[in-house]
PDB file of C-alpha atoms in Angstrom:
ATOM      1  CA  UNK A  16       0.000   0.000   0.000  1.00  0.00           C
ATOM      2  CA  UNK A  17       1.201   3.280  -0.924  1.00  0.00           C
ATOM      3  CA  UNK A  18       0.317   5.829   1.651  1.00  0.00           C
ATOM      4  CA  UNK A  19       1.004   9.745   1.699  1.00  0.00           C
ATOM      5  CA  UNK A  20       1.497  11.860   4.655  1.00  0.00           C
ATOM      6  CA  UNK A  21       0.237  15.423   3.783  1.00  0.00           C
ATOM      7  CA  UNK A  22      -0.029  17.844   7.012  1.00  0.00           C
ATOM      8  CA  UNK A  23      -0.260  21.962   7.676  1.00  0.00           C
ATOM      9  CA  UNK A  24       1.567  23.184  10.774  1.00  0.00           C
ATOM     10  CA  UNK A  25       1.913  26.476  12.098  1.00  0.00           C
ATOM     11  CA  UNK A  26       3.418  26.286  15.285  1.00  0.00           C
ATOM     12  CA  UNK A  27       5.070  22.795  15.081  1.00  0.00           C
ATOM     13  CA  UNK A  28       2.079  21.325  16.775  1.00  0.00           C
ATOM     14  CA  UNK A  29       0.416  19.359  13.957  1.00  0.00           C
ATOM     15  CA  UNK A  30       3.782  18.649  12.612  1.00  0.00           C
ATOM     16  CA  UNK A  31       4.527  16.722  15.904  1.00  0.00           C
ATOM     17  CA  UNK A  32       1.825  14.806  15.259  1.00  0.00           C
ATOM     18  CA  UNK A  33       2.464  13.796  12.072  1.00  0.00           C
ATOM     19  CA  UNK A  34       5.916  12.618  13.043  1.00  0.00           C
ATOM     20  CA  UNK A  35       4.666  10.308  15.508  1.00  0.00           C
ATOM     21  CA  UNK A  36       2.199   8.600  12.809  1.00  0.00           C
ATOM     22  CA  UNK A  37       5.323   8.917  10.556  1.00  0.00           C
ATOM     23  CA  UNK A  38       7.097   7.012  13.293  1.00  0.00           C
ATOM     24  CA  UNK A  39       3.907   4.517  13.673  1.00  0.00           C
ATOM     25  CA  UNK A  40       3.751   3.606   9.992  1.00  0.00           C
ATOM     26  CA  UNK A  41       7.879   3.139  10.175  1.00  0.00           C
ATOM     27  CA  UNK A  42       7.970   0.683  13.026  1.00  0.00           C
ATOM     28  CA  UNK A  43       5.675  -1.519  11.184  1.00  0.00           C
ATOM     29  CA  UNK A  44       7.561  -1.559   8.474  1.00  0.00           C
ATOM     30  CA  UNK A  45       5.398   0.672   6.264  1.00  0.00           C
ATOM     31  CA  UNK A  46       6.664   3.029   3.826  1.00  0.00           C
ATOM     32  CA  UNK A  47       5.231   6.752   3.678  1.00  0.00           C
ATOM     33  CA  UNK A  48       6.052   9.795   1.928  1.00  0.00           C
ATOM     34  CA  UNK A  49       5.558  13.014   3.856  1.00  0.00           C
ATOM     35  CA  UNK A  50       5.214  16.573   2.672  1.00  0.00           C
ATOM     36  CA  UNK A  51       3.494  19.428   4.362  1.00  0.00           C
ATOM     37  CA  UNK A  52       0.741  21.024   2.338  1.00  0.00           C
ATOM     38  CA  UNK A  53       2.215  23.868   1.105  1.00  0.00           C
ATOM     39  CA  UNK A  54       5.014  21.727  -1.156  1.00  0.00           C
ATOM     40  CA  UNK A  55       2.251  19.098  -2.281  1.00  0.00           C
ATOM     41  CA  UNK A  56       2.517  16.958  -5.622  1.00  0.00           C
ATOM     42  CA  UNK A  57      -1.293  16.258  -5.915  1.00  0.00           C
ATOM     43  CA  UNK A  58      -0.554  13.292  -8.470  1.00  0.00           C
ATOM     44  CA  UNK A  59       2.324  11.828  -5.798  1.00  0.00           C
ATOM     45  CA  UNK A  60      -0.728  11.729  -3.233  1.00  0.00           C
ATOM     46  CA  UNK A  61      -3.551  10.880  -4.990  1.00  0.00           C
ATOM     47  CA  UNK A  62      -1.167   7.573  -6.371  1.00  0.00           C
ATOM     48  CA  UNK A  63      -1.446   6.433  -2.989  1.00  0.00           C
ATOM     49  CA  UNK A  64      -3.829   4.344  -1.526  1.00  0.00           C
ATOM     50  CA  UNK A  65      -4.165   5.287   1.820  1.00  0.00           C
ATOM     51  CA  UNK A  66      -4.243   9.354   2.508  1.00  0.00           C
ATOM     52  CA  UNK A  67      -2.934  10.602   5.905  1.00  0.00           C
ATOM     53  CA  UNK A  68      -3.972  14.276   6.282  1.00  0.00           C
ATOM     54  CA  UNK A  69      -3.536  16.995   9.425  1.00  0.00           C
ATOM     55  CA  UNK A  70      -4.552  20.301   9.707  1.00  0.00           C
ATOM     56  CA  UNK A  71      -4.431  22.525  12.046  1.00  0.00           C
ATOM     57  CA  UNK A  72      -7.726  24.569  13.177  1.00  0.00           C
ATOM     58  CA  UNK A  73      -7.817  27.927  11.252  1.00  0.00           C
ATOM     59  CA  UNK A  74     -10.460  30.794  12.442  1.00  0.00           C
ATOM     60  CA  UNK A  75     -13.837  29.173  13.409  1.00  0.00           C
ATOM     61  CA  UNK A  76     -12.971  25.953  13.448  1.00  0.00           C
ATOM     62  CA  UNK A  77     -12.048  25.467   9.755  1.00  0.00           C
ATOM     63  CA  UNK A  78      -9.126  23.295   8.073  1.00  0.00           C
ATOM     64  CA  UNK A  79      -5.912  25.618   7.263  1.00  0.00           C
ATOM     65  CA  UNK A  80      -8.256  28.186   4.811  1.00  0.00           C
ATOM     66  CA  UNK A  81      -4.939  29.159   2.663  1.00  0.00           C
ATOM     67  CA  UNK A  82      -3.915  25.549   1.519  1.00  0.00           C
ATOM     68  CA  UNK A  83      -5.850  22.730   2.309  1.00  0.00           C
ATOM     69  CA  UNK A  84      -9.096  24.160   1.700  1.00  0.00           C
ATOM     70  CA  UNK A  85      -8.143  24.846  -1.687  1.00  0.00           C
ATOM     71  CA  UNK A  86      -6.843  21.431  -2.182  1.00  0.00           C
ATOM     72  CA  UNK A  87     -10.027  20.175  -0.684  1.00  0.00           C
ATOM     73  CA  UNK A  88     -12.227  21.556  -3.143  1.00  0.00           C
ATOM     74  CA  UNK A  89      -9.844  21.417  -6.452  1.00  0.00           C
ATOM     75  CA  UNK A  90      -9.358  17.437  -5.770  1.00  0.00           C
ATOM     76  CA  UNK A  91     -12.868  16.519  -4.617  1.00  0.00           C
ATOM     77  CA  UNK A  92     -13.281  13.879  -7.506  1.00  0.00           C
ATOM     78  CA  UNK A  93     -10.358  12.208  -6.621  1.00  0.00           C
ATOM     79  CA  UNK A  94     -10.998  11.503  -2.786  1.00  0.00           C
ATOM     80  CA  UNK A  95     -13.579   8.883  -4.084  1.00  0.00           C
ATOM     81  CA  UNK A  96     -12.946   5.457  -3.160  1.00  0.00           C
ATOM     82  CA  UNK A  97      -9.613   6.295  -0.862  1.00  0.00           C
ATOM     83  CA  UNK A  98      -8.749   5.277   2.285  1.00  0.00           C
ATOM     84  CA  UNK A  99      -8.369   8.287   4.603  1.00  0.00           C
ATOM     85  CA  UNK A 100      -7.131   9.368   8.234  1.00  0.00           C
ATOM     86  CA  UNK A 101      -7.404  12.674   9.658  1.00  0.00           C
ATOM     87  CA  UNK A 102      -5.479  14.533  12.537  1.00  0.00           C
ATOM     88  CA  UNK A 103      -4.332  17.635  13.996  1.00  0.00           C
ATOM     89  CA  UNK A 104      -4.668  20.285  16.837  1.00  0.00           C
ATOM     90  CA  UNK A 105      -6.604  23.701  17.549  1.00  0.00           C
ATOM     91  CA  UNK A 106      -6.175  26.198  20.236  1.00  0.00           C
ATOM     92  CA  UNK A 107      -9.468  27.403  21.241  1.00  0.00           C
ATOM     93  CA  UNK A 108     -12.814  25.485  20.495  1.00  0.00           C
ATOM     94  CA  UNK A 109     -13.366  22.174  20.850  1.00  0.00           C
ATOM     95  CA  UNK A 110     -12.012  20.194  17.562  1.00  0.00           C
ATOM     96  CA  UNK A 111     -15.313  20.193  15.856  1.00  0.00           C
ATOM     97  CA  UNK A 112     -13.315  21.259  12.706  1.00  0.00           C
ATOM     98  CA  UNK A 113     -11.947  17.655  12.153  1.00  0.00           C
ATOM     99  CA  UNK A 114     -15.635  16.307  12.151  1.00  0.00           C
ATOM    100  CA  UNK A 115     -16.595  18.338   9.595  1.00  0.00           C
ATOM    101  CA  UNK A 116     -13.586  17.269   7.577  1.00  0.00           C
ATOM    102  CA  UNK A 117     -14.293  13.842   7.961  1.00  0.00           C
ATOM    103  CA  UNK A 118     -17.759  14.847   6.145  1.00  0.00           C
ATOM    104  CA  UNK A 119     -16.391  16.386   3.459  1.00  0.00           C
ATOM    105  CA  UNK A 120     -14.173  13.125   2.909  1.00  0.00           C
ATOM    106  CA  UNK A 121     -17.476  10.861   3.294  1.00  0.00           C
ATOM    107  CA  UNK A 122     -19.327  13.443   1.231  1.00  0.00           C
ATOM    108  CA  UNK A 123     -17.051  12.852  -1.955  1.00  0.00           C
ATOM    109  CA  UNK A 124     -16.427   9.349  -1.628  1.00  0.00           C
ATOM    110  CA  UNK A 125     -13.461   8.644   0.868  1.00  0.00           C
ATOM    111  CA  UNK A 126     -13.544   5.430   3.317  1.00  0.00           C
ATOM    112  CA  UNK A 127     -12.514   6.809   6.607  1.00  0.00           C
ATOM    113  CA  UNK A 128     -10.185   4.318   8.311  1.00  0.00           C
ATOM    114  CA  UNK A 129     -11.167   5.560  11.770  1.00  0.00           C
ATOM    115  CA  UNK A 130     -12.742   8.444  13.569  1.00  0.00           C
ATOM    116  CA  UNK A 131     -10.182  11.520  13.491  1.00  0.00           C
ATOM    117  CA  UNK A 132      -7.561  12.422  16.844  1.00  0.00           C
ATOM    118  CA  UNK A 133      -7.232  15.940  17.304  1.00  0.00           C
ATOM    119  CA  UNK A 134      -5.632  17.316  20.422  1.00  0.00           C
ATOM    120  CA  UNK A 135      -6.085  20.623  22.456  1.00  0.00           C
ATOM    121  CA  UNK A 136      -2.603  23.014  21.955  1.00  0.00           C
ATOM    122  CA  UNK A 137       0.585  21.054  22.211  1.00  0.00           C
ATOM    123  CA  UNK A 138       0.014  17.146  21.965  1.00  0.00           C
ATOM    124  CA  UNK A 139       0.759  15.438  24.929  1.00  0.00           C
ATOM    125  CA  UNK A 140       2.583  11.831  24.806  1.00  0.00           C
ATOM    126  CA  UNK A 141      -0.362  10.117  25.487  1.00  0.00           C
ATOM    127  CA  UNK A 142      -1.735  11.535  22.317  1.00  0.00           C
ATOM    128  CA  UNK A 143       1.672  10.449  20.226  1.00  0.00           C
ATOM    129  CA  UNK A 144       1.593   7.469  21.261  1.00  0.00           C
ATOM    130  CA  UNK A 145      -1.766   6.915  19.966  1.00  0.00           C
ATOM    131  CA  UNK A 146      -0.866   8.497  16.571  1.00  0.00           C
ATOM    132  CA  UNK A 147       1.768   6.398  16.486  1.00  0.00           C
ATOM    133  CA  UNK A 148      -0.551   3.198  17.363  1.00  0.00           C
ATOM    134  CA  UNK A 149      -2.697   4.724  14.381  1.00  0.00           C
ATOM    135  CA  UNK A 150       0.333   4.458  12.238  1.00  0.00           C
ATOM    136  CA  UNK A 151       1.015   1.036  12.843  1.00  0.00           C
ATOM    137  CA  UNK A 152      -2.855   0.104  11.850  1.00  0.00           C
ATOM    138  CA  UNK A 153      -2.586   2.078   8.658  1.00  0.00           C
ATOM    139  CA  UNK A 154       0.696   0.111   7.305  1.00  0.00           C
ATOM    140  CA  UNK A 155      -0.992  -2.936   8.116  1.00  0.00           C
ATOM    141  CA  UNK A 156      -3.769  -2.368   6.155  1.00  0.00           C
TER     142      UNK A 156
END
């Protein structure tokens, strides 16, 4: 299974995070390829079978508005029939931002593999290590 890592961090947060599913998928013996959002190949990640994609919260609980929404909406088609995880933090709020991206997956055709983990400001360890549990499920899959 090919599977592509594509996050949006501001603050180093999210990027944490996707280190520790980075470090999930490595120890069992998956293979990933990581970018953040901003230095995307859209064909590289849509080649993959299994998506892997953190965001930040932006504003009023919205996905990163300047990148990923974009990509969102301009790849819609292509989310259809795809394996997808979903991850990141927010400061204020309660995470409700990563629900409504899990809808907009469902909504054009992605298979979420499991229920999204977001975390409040700076994850704590108990956090990475279930990220990095979640990255050992997806490179068994």
């Amino acid at each position: 299974m090919k599977i592509a890592l594509v996050y949006r961090s501001t603050t180093g947060r999210t990027e944490a995070m996707a280190k520790a599913i980075e470090e999930g998928i490595l120890a069992a013996g998956g293979a990933v390829n990581v970018s953040s959002i901003e230095d995307v190949n859209v064909e590289d990640v849509f080649a993959s079978d299994i998506l892997v994609l953190g965001s930040s919260a932006d504003g009023a609980e919205s996905i990163d508005e300047t990148n990923f929404v974009p990509f969102m909406e301009e790849n819609k088609e292509k989310f259809s029939g795809k394996k997808v995880f979903l991850f990141g933090s927010y400061g204020w709020g309660g995470g409700e931002y990563a629900n409504t991206w899990k809808d907009q997956i469902l909504e054009f055709g992605g298979e979420m593999i499991e229920e999204p983990i977001t975390c409040l400001e700076d994850p704590e360890e108990a956090i990475l290590e279930q990220l990095r549990e979640a990255g050992k499920k997806i490179a068994a899959l």
